CSV table of C-alpha atoms in Angstrom, one decimal:
chain,number,residue,atom,x,y,z
G,1,MET,CA,0.0,0.0,0.0
G,2,PRO,CA,1.7,3.2,-1.1
G,3,VAL,CA,2.2,6.1,1.3
G,4,ASP,CA,0.7,9.5,0.4
G,5,PRO,CA,3.6,11.9,-0.5
G,6,GLN,CA,2.1,14.6,1.7
G,7,ARG,CA,2.1,12.1,4.7
G,8,LYS,CA,5.6,11.0,3.9
G,9,ARG,CA,6.8,14.6,4.0
G,10,LYS,CA,5.2,15.1,7.4
G,11,ILE,CA,6.8,12.0,8.8
G,12,ARG,CA,10.2,13.1,7.6
G,13,LEU,CA,9.7,16.5,9.2
G,14,VAL,CA,8.7,15.0,12.5
G,15,VAL,CA,11.7,12.7,12.5
G,16,ALA,CA,14.1,15.6,11.6
G,17,LEU,CA,12.7,17.8,14.3
G,18,SER,CA,12.8,15.1,16.9
G,19,THR,CA,16.5,14.4,16.0
G,20,ALA,CA,17.3,18.1,16.3
G,21,VAL,CA,15.6,18.4,19.7
G,22,LEU,CA,17.5,15.3,21.0
G,23,LEU,CA,20.8,16.7,19.8
G,24,ALA,CA,20.1,20.1,21.4
G,25,VAL,CA,19.2,18.4,24.7
G,26,ALA,CA,22.4,16.3,24.6
G,27,LEU,CA,24.6,19.3,23.8
G,28,ILE,CA,23.1,21.4,26.7
G,29,TYR,CA,23.4,18.5,29.1
G,30,THR,CA,27.1,17.9,28.3
G,31,SER,CA,28.0,21.5,28.4
G,32,PHE,CA,26.5,22.0,31.9
G,33,SER,CA,28.0,18.8,33.3
G,34,ALA,CA,31.5,19.5,31.9
G,35,SER,CA,31.7,22.9,33.6
G,36,THR,CA,33.1,22.9,37.0
G,37,GLU,CA,33.4,25.8,39.5
G,38,ALA,CA,37.0,26.5,40.5
G,39,LYS,CA,37.6,25.9,44.3
G,40,GLU,CA,39.7,28.1,46.6
G,41,PRO,CA,42.5,26.4,48.6
G,42,SER,CA,40.5,26.8,51.9
G,43,GLU,CA,37.7,24.7,50.3
G,44,LEU,CA,40.2,22.0,49.3
G,45,LEU,CA,41.9,21.5,52.7
G,46,ASN,CA,39.4,18.8,53.7
G,47,ALA,CA,38.6,17.6,50.1
G,48,SER,CA,38.5,13.9,49.4
G,49,PRO,CA,41.7,12.5,48.0
G,50,GLY,CA,41.9,11.3,44.4
G,51,THR,CA,39.0,13.5,43.2
G,52,SER,CA,40.0,16.0,40.4
G,53,TYR,CA,39.4,19.7,41.2
G,54,GLU,CA,40.1,23.0,39.5
G,55,MET,CA,41.8,25.3,42.0
G,56,THR,CA,42.1,29.0,41.9
G,57,GLY,CA,44.2,31.1,44.3
G,58,LYS,CA,47.1,33.3,44.9
G,59,VAL,CA,50.7,32.0,45.1
G,60,VAL,CA,52.4,32.8,48.4
G,61,LYS,CA,55.4,35.1,47.8
G,62,GLY,CA,58.7,33.4,48.6
G,63,SER,CA,57.2,29.9,48.6
G,64,ILE,CA,58.2,28.7,45.1
G,65,GLU,CA,60.9,26.0,45.1
G,66,ARG,CA,62.3,24.0,42.2
G,67,GLU,CA,62.0,20.2,42.7
G,68,GLY,CA,63.7,18.2,40.0
G,69,ASN,CA,61.7,18.8,36.8
G,70,GLY,CA,58.8,20.4,38.8
G,71,ILE,CA,58.0,23.1,41.3
G,72,ALA,CA,56.5,23.2,44.8
G,73,PHE,CA,54.7,26.2,46.2
G,74,ARG,CA,51.9,27.3,48.5
G,75,VAL,CA,48.6,28.9,47.5
G,76,VAL,CA,46.1,30.9,49.6
G,77,ASP,CA,42.6,32.1,48.7
G,78,ARG,CA,42.4,34.9,46.1
G,79,ASP,CA,41.8,37.5,48.7
G,80,GLY,CA,45.0,36.4,50.5
G,81,SER,CA,43.1,34.8,53.4
G,82,GLY,CA,42.9,31.3,54.6
G,83,GLN,CA,45.5,28.6,55.3
G,84,ALA,CA,48.1,28.0,52.7
G,85,LEU,CA,47.7,24.8,50.7
G,86,PRO,CA,50.9,23.1,49.5
G,87,VAL,CA,51.1,22.4,45.8
G,88,THR,CA,53.4,20.4,43.5
G,89,TYR,CA,53.4,20.7,39.8
G,90,THR,CA,55.3,19.1,36.9
G,91,GLY,CA,55.0,20.7,33.5
G,92,ALA,CA,55.5,23.9,31.6
G,93,VAL,CA,55.5,26.9,33.9
G,94,PRO,CA,54.0,30.1,32.3
G,95,ASP,CA,56.4,33.1,32.1
G,96,PRO,CA,54.3,35.4,34.3
G,97,PHE,CA,54.2,32.7,37.1
G,98,ARG,CA,55.6,34.2,40.4
G,99,GLY,CA,54.7,34.9,44.0
G,100,GLY,CA,51.6,37.0,44.5
G,101,ARG,CA,50.0,36.1,41.2
G,102,GLU,CA,46.6,34.4,40.8
G,103,ILE,CA,46.6,30.9,39.2
G,104,VAL,CA,44.2,28.3,38.1
G,105,LEU,CA,45.4,24.7,38.3
G,106,THR,CA,43.6,21.3,37.8
G,107,GLY,CA,44.7,18.4,40.0
G,108,ALA,CA,43.9,16.3,43.1
G,109,ILE,CA,44.7,16.2,46.8
G,110,GLU,CA,47.3,13.5,47.8
G,111,ASN,CA,48.5,13.3,51.4
G,112,GLY,CA,47.5,16.9,52.1
G,113,VAL,CA,49.2,18.2,49.0
G,114,PHE,CA,47.5,19.5,45.9
G,115,VAL,CA,49.2,17.7,43.0
G,116,GLY,CA,48.7,19.6,39.7
G,117,GLU,CA,48.1,17.8,36.4
G,118,PRO,CA,50.8,18.5,33.8
G,119,GLU,CA,50.1,21.4,31.4
G,120,THR,CA,47.1,22.7,33.3
G,121,LEU,CA,48.8,25.7,35.2
G,122,ILE,CA,47.4,29.0,34.1
G,123,THR,CA,48.7,32.3,35.5
G,124,LYS,CA,46.3,35.2,35.6
G,125,CYS,CA,48.0,38.5,34.7
G,126,PRO,CA,47.2,41.6,36.7
G,127,SER,CA,44.9,44.0,35.1
G,128,LYS,CA,46.3,47.1,33.4
G,129,PHE,CA,43.6,49.1,35.2
G,130,THR,CA,44.8,48.5,38.7
G,131,THR,CA,47.0,50.9,40.6
G,132,LYS,CA,50.6,50.1,41.2
G,133,SER,CA,49.9,49.5,44.9
G,134,ASP,CA,47.3,46.9,44.0
G,135,VAL,CA,49.7,44.9,41.9
């Protein structure tokens, strides 16, 4: 029994629209589930070991030490408060990385130390629009 061309066109339209809606829902779901909020060091002091986190904070001045092919340093909350969290990192270190700068780093807590994943260290540069005393 042949299908009416008008009905066939409607069926194709319904299938195409259903597919588009499913793809849009899948895209929205994956984009929201992939985004993580960066945590401050004070939030990570009691974090569960082995879980991956994105940390943001300020490098404590004078705390940077070279360790073989990596570095070790301490990080406090961005406002300079809170207890310092020890960090180890192996990988490329950005040129502007130094004490007092804000960083973003992905890694996990191991034995009370935040171990950064290689190639995930980002140094935030100070704004051109801050006064010299703020930098």
